[in-house]
Each structure stands twice: as structure tokens, then as C-alpha cells.
Amino acid sequence: MKKINFKILMSLVLLALCLGACKDKEYAIPTASDKLQNDLIKRSLGPNIVGGTIEFAYAAGILPEKGKLTSMTVEASIAGATGTYLDHRFYNTNNSGVDVGTAVGDPSVTTGKTTQVTYTGDFSAATLRYFYKIPEEARGKNISFTFTAKSSNGETISYQSGPHEIRNMDMALDLVAKDGTDFYLSIADMKMYNATFATANPDKIDLVYLYRAPTNVTYLHSLVAPTADPVYLPTFTMPTALKNKTKIVKAFTVRDQQLARLQFGVFVDDVDLRSKDFTDAPDFAINMRAEGGIWVQTADGKYNAYIYVNSVNNTTKEMRLSIKRLTVR
Amino acid sequence: MKKIFIFQLILVLFVIAACKKDFPMDDDGLLITNRSDCYVSAFELLGADFQTVRTKAATIDTTAQTINVEVFYGTDLKNLYPQFSLVIDAVLDPKIVGKVDFSDLSKPKEWTVVSGNRKVRKTYKVYLTVKQ
């Protein structure tokens, strides 16, 4: 009898447990902190390059009954270059997908390392975007930022970001090489030059852009070093003063996002340029196509570079190219 | 009686395990099989940008053991990556571990195909011509 009672008791306990486990937990709306709060995201991706921009979105908010935002300040460890600012507007996306800004005050004021927006409107929460233009003095250094928000009830809150490494490389976008006019490329200057300049400054010329459309073979848009075999210079006579034997390695899937500004999440970084192997590399790249590129080492070994072909045009005989370049020696 | 039965069962299991065939492996841990087929079924040649440099499909002569490939004008012949497709279970000797220099067109590169049973070896010569 005792045994039966025990079994019944255990069954009841088990049943109670089962019923308890099935009970729904009631959802409770989380209670917002009544303090001033903040958060930060870094919007820009990829290596930080001198002359480029690092972009952040800094958000702060406080319960309306507690107070209003009075200012947002960003302090960089190295003062930003001209063009550094904290956008004085926050954005909403309208039905057409367009970001519409709402000003919270006057445009930001930058003094030395500090950039500030003072709120003049009645705002308890806002997200402002900060654009830091990377200055020359930050090259190769680490940089950090302190974002600070203040509210009308006297509260202050800060958010640290960094360190962010600034790369040693340089970048030049959208150089236009045009066959017959500006078709001499200088890696040192990251510029296209015409024949007159090239003849006067032969040491500066590392590559020559040519467009040819011979009947039997595919040549089209090509980048060749001044020392390239004449077979790769159809109907073109290289000025005799040009002697640089630039090493070239063709690439095709290296669609660097900063150079291409396309959807691909590929970034050429300092380490890629520094470690690229140019052993047995040729001095010509025939039939270059859009979204292709070349790794280049200058004849003096001073620069390694990656040249991305943004576009080519057979009619105008042009190539638009962008460059990342690192001084390696 | 029970003990004897268990002993006999263990004995049978041992015998079964002992009869199981060994699968021989080569030095690379690849299975050595009974297949004696030995040929190249396809050939690809990539440039430094890992794009094909062939102007058309390679001509593979399994009798003469030759592969003829025409490459684009302007191909960098010193930095090419050959890729062989072989009959099942066959291997290539020497292995291709990186870029290959084809710049001396007078001396065709050679690779040996070794059959699945590792008993048949056929050496293929790869001839390159540049489209002019």
C-alpha cells in the first residue's frame, strides 16, 4: 500500500512539474535607464588612409522628462585635417529611401582637436555623424576619439573609440589615362603626364598606357614599362630617355572597395603591398580590363603599388584608374 | 557453458577483423587502387591573375602523350599555373606546388601521370605557342 502511495505521489509531482514548465512567462517592457545614455558605431570600413575620412555615428539620449541634449563633442587624439566636422543634423529615411536631415543646432565648430555641435532645438535623443579627415601627421600612428554628450540636467557621458591605426600608404582616385595625350604614369607622383613632361622627367615615368586594336591579337588597353620589349609597343616608339623597368603582376579579383567603390568587401592594405612578391615579374600587362588591376614595383624599389582599373573606353581610348601606393624603401 | 559461448563469439570477431582487407596508401595518404588507367583528361593554364591564358581548349593527345596549348599574345610565360585533370585515382609527378616558368618554348615541360595502382607511368609533354 505504501509503495502504491509513493508511486501516486511521484506521478503527481511529475505532473505538477510538467504543468509548471508549460506556463508562459509574461513579457515585461524593459525599463529605460533614466540616465543620459550613448552609443557609437564606426560607419567607414577598410584601412584608414591619409586624406581619407573616418566616419562615425554617435547617438545620445535622455528621458524627455529628465532633460534635453545640450551638446555633442568629439575630441581626436590628433587634430583632423580641414574637412573634419560633426554633422549638425540627424537623419530619417523617407518613403522614397532618401535620408532627410533635421538640424539640431548650428554647424559644428572645430577648435584644434575638438569638434562640437551645440544643440539649440528641443531634442532629447539624436544621432550625429562625425567625419574625421585624416591628416598627414597621423600617418603610421594610432588615433583615438572621445565622444561626449551633455544634457540640460547637468549629466555628461562619454564613449571612447580606438585606437584606430592610420596606414602608411597613399591613395589616388580616378586618374584618366588617354592614349596619345596623358598616357605616362608616374607612381611617385601618382599622376598622368603628357609626352613633353615625360621627356623632360624620364626618371619619373614608371608606366605607359597604350590603346591599340591590332587585327590578329588582343592588345586593347595595356600598361607597359618603358623597358618593355618593342613587341608589346605596337606602333609606338618609346622615348629613349625613359629607362624604368617597372615590375608588373596582373590581378583580376582584387576589387578594392576604396579604389573601386563597388560592393566587394576587398581591401588592399599596407601589409599586402609590403609583402607582394615581384620575383620574375614581367614589365608589361597587355589587354587590361575594367575591374582588373596590376601590382607594381617601381624600378628603384622605392614604391609598391596596386593600380585598379575602374573603367576602359575603346571609343575615346581611355582608362580610368585608381592607385594605392606604399613607400617600401 | 555460457563462458564458452562468449569465448567463441570473441574468437569469431577476431577472425572477422583479421580477414578485413587493408587499403594501401601512397606517401601522400592517397588510396592505391586496382585501376591501371593513366591519362590526362583536361588541361588548364592560368596566368598570374588566375584567369585562363588559353585562346582555346588544349589539345591532348593521349597516344603521343602531348598537350598543345595556344596562349594569348602578351602572356607572362614565366608565371603560369598549370592545372591537370587526370583519370580517376591517378596522380601527377612531380606535383605542381606553385607557378611554373614556361618561357623557354623550345623545351616543353614534362609531367608524369601515375595510374591508380601506381604501376603505369606516362610522361606528357606540354607544348606552348603564343598567338601572334
PDB file of N, CA and C in Angstrom, chain A residues 239-318:
ATOM      1  N   PRO A 239      60.199  56.984 -75.962  1.00  0.00           N
ATOM      2  CA  PRO A 239      61.280  57.983 -75.880  1.00  0.00           C
ATOM      3  C   PRO A 239      62.522  57.346 -75.258  1.00  0.00           C
ATOM      4  N   THR A 240      63.663  57.579 -75.868  1.00  0.00           N
ATOM      5  CA  THR A 240      64.883  56.858 -75.453  1.00  0.00           C
ATOM      6  C   THR A 240      65.299  57.158 -74.019  1.00  0.00           C
ATOM      7  N   ALA A 241      64.911  58.313 -73.516  1.00  0.00           N
ATOM      8  CA  ALA A 241      65.340  58.672 -72.159  1.00  0.00           C
ATOM      9  C   ALA A 241      64.632  57.851 -71.086  1.00  0.00           C
ATOM     10  N   LEU A 242      63.500  57.260 -71.439  1.00  0.00           N
ATOM     11  CA  LEU A 242      62.731  56.503 -70.449  1.00  0.00           C
ATOM     12  C   LEU A 242      63.353  55.123 -70.257  1.00  0.00           C
ATOM     13  N   LYS A 243      63.750  54.832 -68.996  1.00  0.00           N
ATOM     14  CA  LYS A 243      64.508  53.595 -68.764  1.00  0.00           C
ATOM     15  C   LYS A 243      63.952  52.742 -67.618  1.00  0.00           C
ATOM     16  N   ASN A 244      62.931  53.182 -66.948  1.00  0.00           N
ATOM     17  CA  ASN A 244      62.487  52.464 -65.749  1.00  0.00           C
ATOM     18  C   ASN A 244      61.901  51.087 -66.072  1.00  0.00           C
ATOM     19  N   LYS A 245      62.496  50.082 -65.430  1.00  0.00           N
ATOM     20  CA  LYS A 245      61.975  48.716 -65.616  1.00  0.00           C
ATOM     21  C   LYS A 245      61.035  48.404 -64.456  1.00  0.00           C
ATOM     22  N   THR A 246      59.820  48.802 -64.635  1.00  0.00           N
ATOM     23  CA  THR A 246      58.811  48.598 -63.594  1.00  0.00           C
ATOM     24  C   THR A 246      58.328  47.155 -63.625  1.00  0.00           C
ATOM     25  N   LYS A 247      58.229  46.552 -62.431  1.00  0.00           N
ATOM     26  CA  LYS A 247      57.748  45.172 -62.359  1.00  0.00           C
ATOM     27  C   LYS A 247      56.229  45.168 -62.215  1.00  0.00           C
ATOM     28  N   ILE A 248      55.595  44.276 -62.968  1.00  0.00           N
ATOM     29  CA  ILE A 248      54.132  44.271 -63.031  1.00  0.00           C
ATOM     30  C   ILE A 248      53.599  42.853 -62.826  1.00  0.00           C
ATOM     31  N   VAL A 249      52.625  42.722 -61.951  1.00  0.00           N
ATOM     32  CA  VAL A 249      51.925  41.439 -61.768  1.00  0.00           C
ATOM     33  C   VAL A 249      50.433  41.697 -61.955  1.00  0.00           C
ATOM     34  N   LYS A 250      49.856  41.011 -62.915  1.00  0.00           N
ATOM     35  CA  LYS A 250      48.428  41.219 -63.188  1.00  0.00           C
ATOM     36  C   LYS A 250      47.553  40.633 -62.084  1.00  0.00           C
ATOM     37  N   ALA A 251      46.418  41.270 -61.863  1.00  0.00           N
ATOM     38  CA  ALA A 251      45.445  40.769 -60.881  1.00  0.00           C
ATOM     39  C   ALA A 251      44.067  40.927 -61.480  1.00  0.00           C
ATOM     40  N   PHE A 252      43.140  40.113 -61.049  1.00  0.00           N
ATOM     41  CA  PHE A 252      41.796  40.314 -61.592  1.00  0.00           C
ATOM     42  C   PHE A 252      40.701  40.420 -60.541  1.00  0.00           C
ATOM     43  N   THR A 253      40.800  39.710 -59.453  1.00  0.00           N
ATOM     44  CA  THR A 253      39.685  39.737 -58.498  1.00  0.00           C
ATOM     45  C   THR A 253      39.942  40.664 -57.312  1.00  0.00           C
ATOM     46  N   VAL A 254      40.962  41.510 -57.433  1.00  0.00           N
ATOM     47  CA  VAL A 254      41.288  42.410 -56.318  1.00  0.00           C
ATOM     48  C   VAL A 254      40.532  43.725 -56.505  1.00  0.00           C
ATOM     49  N   ARG A 255      39.228  43.668 -56.275  1.00  0.00           N
ATOM     50  CA  ARG A 255      38.400  44.856 -56.478  1.00  0.00           C
ATOM     51  C   ARG A 255      38.308  45.617 -55.157  1.00  0.00           C
ATOM     52  N   ASP A 256      39.400  46.291 -54.842  1.00  0.00           N
ATOM     53  CA  ASP A 256      39.499  47.029 -53.592  1.00  0.00           C
ATOM     54  C   ASP A 256      38.314  47.985 -53.463  1.00  0.00           C
ATOM     55  N   GLN A 257      37.656  47.934 -52.304  1.00  0.00           N
ATOM     56  CA  GLN A 257      36.445  48.749 -52.159  1.00  0.00           C
ATOM     57  C   GLN A 257      36.729  50.242 -52.185  1.00  0.00           C
ATOM     58  N   GLN A 258      37.880  50.644 -51.636  1.00  0.00           N
ATOM     59  CA  GLN A 258      38.190  52.074 -51.599  1.00  0.00           C
ATOM     60  C   GLN A 258      38.563  52.604 -52.982  1.00  0.00           C
ATOM     61  N   LEU A 259      39.146  51.734 -53.812  1.00  0.00           N
ATOM     62  CA  LEU A 259      39.505  52.157 -55.163  1.00  0.00           C
ATOM     63  C   LEU A 259      38.323  51.998 -56.118  1.00  0.00           C
ATOM     64  N   ALA A 260      37.647  50.856 -55.997  1.00  0.00           N
ATOM     65  CA  ALA A 260      36.573  50.551 -56.943  1.00  0.00           C
ATOM     66  C   ALA A 260      35.268  51.242 -56.576  1.00  0.00           C
ATOM     67  N   ARG A 261      35.050  51.401 -55.274  1.00  0.00           N
ATOM     68  CA  ARG A 261      33.786  51.935 -54.759  1.00  0.00           C
ATOM     69  C   ARG A 261      32.608  51.084 -55.260  1.00  0.00           C
ATOM     70  N   LEU A 262      32.851  49.762 -55.255  1.00  0.00           N
ATOM     71  CA  LEU A 262      31.814  48.793 -55.612  1.00  0.00           C
ATOM     72  C   LEU A 262      31.418  48.019 -54.363  1.00  0.00           C
ATOM     73  N   GLN A 263      30.615  47.000 -54.554  1.00  0.00           N
ATOM     74  CA  GLN A 263      30.043  46.291 -53.412  1.00  0.00           C
ATOM     75  C   GLN A 263      30.990  45.265 -52.790  1.00  0.00           C
ATOM     76  N   PHE A 264      32.164  45.065 -53.373  1.00  0.00           N
ATOM     77  CA  PHE A 264      33.025  43.980 -52.903  1.00  0.00           C
ATOM     78  C   PHE A 264      33.788  44.374 -51.642  1.00  0.00           C
ATOM     79  N   GLY A 265      33.786  43.491 -50.677  1.00  0.00           N
ATOM     80  CA  GLY A 265      34.456  43.758 -49.398  1.00  0.00           C
ATOM     81  C   GLY A 265      35.917  43.360 -49.420  1.00  0.00           C
ATOM     82  N   VAL A 266      36.646  43.897 -50.372  1.00  0.00           N
ATOM     83  CA  VAL A 266      38.071  43.582 -50.513  1.00  0.00           C
ATOM     84  C   VAL A 266      38.864  44.860 -50.277  1.00  0.00           C
ATOM     85  N   PHE A 267      39.899  44.769 -49.464  1.00  0.00           N
ATOM     86  CA  PHE A 267      40.715  45.948 -49.181  1.00  0.00           C
ATOM     87  C   PHE A 267      42.191  45.615 -49.334  1.00  0.00           C
ATOM     88  N   VAL A 268      42.895  46.402 -50.103  1.00  0.00           N
ATOM     89  CA  VAL A 268      44.351  46.271 -50.191  1.00  0.00           C
ATOM     90  C   VAL A 268      44.937  47.093 -49.044  1.00  0.00           C
ATOM     91  N   ASP A 269      45.734  46.443 -48.214  1.00  0.00           N
ATOM     92  CA  ASP A 269      46.267  47.105 -47.033  1.00  0.00           C
ATOM     93  C   ASP A 269      47.792  47.223 -47.148  1.00  0.00           C
ATOM     94  N   ASP A 270      48.374  47.948 -46.189  1.00  0.00           N
ATOM     95  CA  ASP A 270      49.837  48.116 -46.168  1.00  0.00           C
ATOM     96  C   ASP A 270      50.548  46.771 -46.294  1.00  0.00           C
ATOM     97  N   VAL A 271      50.065  45.814 -45.525  1.00  0.00           N
ATOM     98  CA  VAL A 271      50.744  44.510 -45.472  1.00  0.00           C
ATOM     99  C   VAL A 271      50.707  43.817 -46.833  1.00  0.00           C
ATOM    100  N   ASP A 272      49.640  44.003 -47.581  1.00  0.00           N
ATOM    101  CA  ASP A 272      49.549  43.388 -48.914  1.00  0.00           C
ATOM    102  C   ASP A 272      50.581  43.994 -49.859  1.00  0.00           C
ATOM    103  N   LEU A 273      50.687  45.312 -49.794  1.00  0.00           N
ATOM    104  CA  LEU A 273      51.647  45.993 -50.669  1.00  0.00           C
ATOM    105  C   LEU A 273      53.071  45.644 -50.276  1.00  0.00           C
ATOM    106  N   ARG A 274      53.322  45.579 -48.958  1.00  0.00           N
ATOM    107  CA  ARG A 274      54.678  45.321 -48.482  1.00  0.00           C
ATOM    108  C   ARG A 274      55.122  43.897 -48.815  1.00  0.00           C
ATOM    109  N   SER A 275      54.195  42.953 -48.738  1.00  0.00           N
ATOM    110  CA  SER A 275      54.594  41.549 -48.860  1.00  0.00           C
ATOM    111  C   SER A 275      54.437  41.002 -50.276  1.00  0.00           C
ATOM    112  N   LYS A 276      54.009  41.798 -51.211  1.00  0.00           N
ATOM    113  CA  LYS A 276      53.812  41.292 -52.572  1.00  0.00           C
ATOM    114  C   LYS A 276      55.138  40.845 -53.176  1.00  0.00           C
ATOM    115  N   ASP A 277      55.121  39.658 -53.761  1.00  0.00           N
ATOM    116  CA  ASP A 277      56.337  39.090 -54.348  1.00  0.00           C
ATOM    117  C   ASP A 277      56.422  39.471 -55.832  1.00  0.00           C
ATOM    118  N   PHE A 278      57.506  40.140 -56.192  1.00  0.00           N
ATOM    119  CA  PHE A 278      57.692  40.564 -57.582  1.00  0.00           C
ATOM    120  C   PHE A 278      58.798  39.778 -58.289  1.00  0.00           C
ATOM    121  N   THR A 279      59.166  38.635 -57.706  1.00  0.00           N
ATOM    122  CA  THR A 279      60.202  37.810 -58.333  1.00  0.00           C
ATOM    123  C   THR A 279      59.737  37.374 -59.722  1.00  0.00           C
ATOM    124  N   ASP A 280      60.602  37.543 -60.699  1.00  0.00           N
ATOM    125  CA  ASP A 280      60.319  37.147 -62.084  1.00  0.00           C
ATOM    126  C   ASP A 280      59.121  37.870 -62.694  1.00  0.00           C
ATOM    127  N   ALA A 281      58.768  39.013 -62.116  1.00  0.00           N
ATOM    128  CA  ALA A 281      57.606  39.730 -62.659  1.00  0.00           C
ATOM    129  C   ALA A 281      57.978  40.363 -64.000  1.00  0.00           C
ATOM    130  N   PRO A 282      57.064  40.379 -64.945  1.00  0.00           N
ATOM    131  CA  PRO A 282      57.344  40.994 -66.247  1.00  0.00           C
ATOM    132  C   PRO A 282      57.214  42.515 -66.178  1.00  0.00           C
ATOM    133  N   ASP A 283      57.461  43.167 -67.307  1.00  0.00           N
ATOM    134  CA  ASP A 283      57.351  44.627 -67.346  1.00  0.00           C
ATOM    135  C   ASP A 283      56.250  45.076 -68.313  1.00  0.00           C
ATOM    136  N   PHE A 284      55.243  44.243 -68.456  1.00  0.00           N
ATOM    137  CA  PHE A 284      54.120  44.614 -69.333  1.00  0.00           C
ATOM    138  C   PHE A 284      52.835  43.939 -68.844  1.00  0.00           C
ATOM    139  N   ALA A 285      51.727  44.567 -69.118  1.00  0.00           N
ATOM    140  CA  ALA A 285      50.405  43.979 -68.837  1.00  0.00           C
ATOM    141  C   ALA A 285      49.516  44.329 -70.010  1.00  0.00           C
ATOM    142  N   ILE A 286      49.259  43.322 -70.829  1.00  0.00           N
ATOM    143  CA  ILE A 286      48.501  43.526 -72.069  1.00  0.00           C
ATOM    144  C   ILE A 286      47.025  43.216 -71.816  1.00  0.00           C
ATOM    145  N   ASN A 287      46.164  43.901 -72.544  1.00  0.00           N
ATOM    146  CA  ASN A 287      44.728  43.635 -72.506  1.00  0.00           C
ATOM    147  C   ASN A 287      44.158  43.757 -71.090  1.00  0.00           C
ATOM    148  N   MET A 288      44.315  44.922 -70.500  1.00  0.00           N
ATOM    149  CA  MET A 288      43.741  45.184 -69.173  1.00  0.00           C
ATOM    150  C   MET A 288      42.243  45.436 -69.321  1.00  0.00           C
ATOM    151  N   ARG A 289      41.500  44.914 -68.373  1.00  0.00           N
ATOM    152  CA  ARG A 289      40.045  45.075 -68.422  1.00  0.00           C
ATOM    153  C   ARG A 289      39.534  45.810 -67.190  1.00  0.00           C
ATOM    154  N   ALA A 290      38.358  46.371 -67.313  1.00  0.00           N
ATOM    155  CA  ALA A 290      37.742  47.047 -66.161  1.00  0.00           C
ATOM    156  C   ALA A 290      37.579  46.043 -65.027  1.00  0.00           C
ATOM    157  N   GLU A 291      37.796  46.513 -63.816  1.00  0.00           N
ATOM    158  CA  GLU A 291      37.750  45.714 -62.581  1.00  0.00           C
ATOM    159  C   GLU A 291      38.970  44.822 -62.426  1.00  0.00           C
ATOM    160  N   GLY A 292      39.913  44.919 -63.371  1.00  0.00           N
ATOM    161  CA  GLY A 292      41.187  44.243 -63.210  1.00  0.00           C
ATOM    162  C   GLY A 292      42.168  45.195 -62.544  1.00  0.00           C
ATOM    163  N   GLY A 293      43.398  44.765 -62.456  1.00  0.00           N
ATOM    164  CA  GLY A 293      44.400  45.634 -61.846  1.00  0.00           C
ATOM    165  C   GLY A 293      45.789  45.065 -62.010  1.00  0.00           C
ATOM    166  N   ILE A 294      46.752  45.816 -61.532  1.00  0.00           N
ATOM    167  CA  ILE A 294      48.132  45.327 -61.544  1.00  0.00           C
ATOM    168  C   ILE A 294      48.821  45.720 -60.234  1.00  0.00           C
ATOM    169  N   TRP A 295      49.654  44.797 -59.762  1.00  0.00           N
ATOM    170  CA  TRP A 295      50.574  45.106 -58.672  1.00  0.00           C
ATOM    171  C   TRP A 295      51.847  45.611 -59.335  1.00  0.00           C
ATOM    172  N   VAL A 296      52.401  46.664 -58.781  1.00  0.00           N
ATOM    173  CA  VAL A 296      53.544  47.306 -59.435  1.00  0.00           C
ATOM    174  C   VAL A 296      54.644  47.574 -58.420  1.00  0.00           C
ATOM    175  N   GLN A 297      55.885  47.335 -58.852  1.00  0.00           N
ATOM    176  CA  GLN A 297      57.036  47.778 -58.052  1.00  0.00           C
ATOM    177  C   GLN A 297      57.904  48.642 -58.944  1.00  0.00           C
ATOM    178  N   THR A 298      58.212  49.843 -58.452  1.00  0.00           N
ATOM    179  CA  THR A 298      58.988  50.762 -59.279  1.00  0.00           C
ATOM    180  C   THR A 298      60.425  50.240 -59.442  1.00  0.00           C
ATOM    181  N   ALA A 299      61.079  50.721 -60.480  1.00  0.00           N
ATOM    182  CA  ALA A 299      62.414  50.219 -60.822  1.00  0.00           C
ATOM    183  C   ALA A 299      63.414  50.399 -59.682  1.00  0.00           C
ATOM    184  N   ASP A 300      63.284  51.494 -58.931  1.00  0.00           N
ATOM    185  CA  ASP A 300      64.217  51.729 -57.822  1.00  0.00           C
ATOM    186  C   ASP A 300      63.809  50.994 -56.550  1.00  0.00           C
ATOM    187  N   GLY A 301      62.706  50.274 -56.601  1.00  0.00           N
ATOM    188  CA  GLY A 301      62.235  49.501 -55.437  1.00  0.00           C
ATOM    189  C   GLY A 301      61.676  50.365 -54.324  1.00  0.00           C
ATOM    190  N   LYS A 302      61.474  51.649 -54.625  1.00  0.00           N
ATOM    191  CA  LYS A 302      61.005  52.558 -53.570  1.00  0.00           C
ATOM    192  C   LYS A 302      59.512  52.374 -53.284  1.00  0.00           C
ATOM    193  N   TYR A 303      58.749  52.131 -54.322  1.00  0.00           N
ATOM    194  CA  TYR A 303      57.299  52.051 -54.134  1.00  0.00           C
ATOM    195  C   TYR A 303      56.749  50.699 -54.599  1.00  0.00           C
ATOM    196  N   ASN A 304      55.839  50.168 -53.804  1.00  0.00           N
ATOM    197  CA  ASN A 304      54.966  49.093 -54.270  1.00  0.00           C
ATOM    198  C   ASN A 304      53.577  49.701 -54.383  1.00  0.00           C
ATOM    199  N   ALA A 305      52.864  49.328 -55.422  1.00  0.00           N
ATOM    200  CA  ALA A 305      51.545  49.942 -55.629  1.00  0.00           C
ATOM    201  C   ALA A 305      50.570  48.922 -56.188  1.00  0.00           C
ATOM    202  N   TYR A 306      49.315  49.225 -55.993  1.00  0.00           N
ATOM    203  CA  TYR A 306      48.268  48.453 -56.664  1.00  0.00           C
ATOM    204  C   TYR A 306      47.441  49.433 -57.501  1.00  0.00           C
ATOM    205  N   ILE A 307      47.358  49.161 -58.782  1.00  0.00           N
ATOM    206  CA  ILE A 307      46.602  50.031 -59.685  1.00  0.00           C
ATOM    207  C   ILE A 307      45.343  49.289 -60.120  1.00  0.00           C
ATOM    208  N   TYR A 308      44.214  49.889 -59.807  1.00  0.00           N
ATOM    209  CA  TYR A 308      42.925  49.275 -60.143  1.00  0.00           C
ATOM    210  C   TYR A 308      42.339  49.985 -61.362  1.00  0.00           C
ATOM    211  N   VAL A 309      41.825  49.199 -62.287  1.00  0.00           N
ATOM    212  CA  VAL A 309      41.229  49.781 -63.489  1.00  0.00           C
ATOM    213  C   VAL A 309      39.724  49.962 -63.245  1.00  0.00           C
ATOM    214  N   ASN A 310      39.312  51.210 -63.070  1.00  0.00           N
ATOM    215  CA  ASN A 310      37.897  51.494 -62.812  1.00  0.00           C
ATOM    216  C   ASN A 310      37.057  51.290 -64.069  1.00  0.00           C
ATOM    217  N   SER A 311      37.577  51.783 -65.190  1.00  0.00           N
ATOM    218  CA  SER A 311      36.821  51.631 -66.437  1.00  0.00           C
ATOM    219  C   SER A 311      37.745  51.808 -67.626  1.00  0.00           C
ATOM    220  N   VAL A 312      37.314  51.277 -68.750  1.00  0.00           N
ATOM    221  CA  VAL A 312      38.045  51.487 -70.003  1.00  0.00           C
ATOM    222  C   VAL A 312      37.036  51.908 -71.060  1.00  0.00           C
ATOM    223  N   ASN A 313      37.518  52.643 -72.045  1.00  0.00           N
ATOM    224  CA  ASN A 313      36.630  53.104 -73.107  1.00  0.00           C
ATOM    225  C   ASN A 313      37.355  52.954 -74.442  1.00  0.00           C
ATOM    226  N   ASN A 314      36.847  52.037 -75.260  1.00  0.00           N
ATOM    227  CA  ASN A 314      37.505  51.756 -76.545  1.00  0.00           C
ATOM    228  C   ASN A 314      37.326  52.905 -77.540  1.00  0.00           C
ATOM    229  N   THR A 315      36.253  53.654 -77.389  1.00  0.00           N
ATOM    230  CA  THR A 315      35.983  54.729 -78.339  1.00  0.00           C
ATOM    231  C   THR A 315      36.894  55.923 -78.090  1.00  0.00           C
ATOM    232  N   THR A 316      36.938  56.351 -76.823  1.00  0.00           N
ATOM    233  CA  THR A 316      37.774  57.511 -76.500  1.00  0.00           C
ATOM    234  C   THR A 316      39.223  57.099 -76.211  1.00  0.00           C
ATOM    235  N   LYS A 317      39.480  55.781 -76.183  1.00  0.00           N
ATOM    236  CA  LYS A 317      40.823  55.230 -75.921  1.00  0.00           C
ATOM    237  C   LYS A 317      41.340  55.736 -74.573  1.00  0.00           C
ATOM    238  N   GLU A 318      40.514  55.489 -73.572  1.00  0.00           N
ATOM    239  CA  GLU A 318      40.834  55.974 -72.226  1.00  0.00           C
ATOM    240  C   GLU A 318      40.747  54.846 -71.215  1.00  0.00           C
TER     241      GLU A 318
END
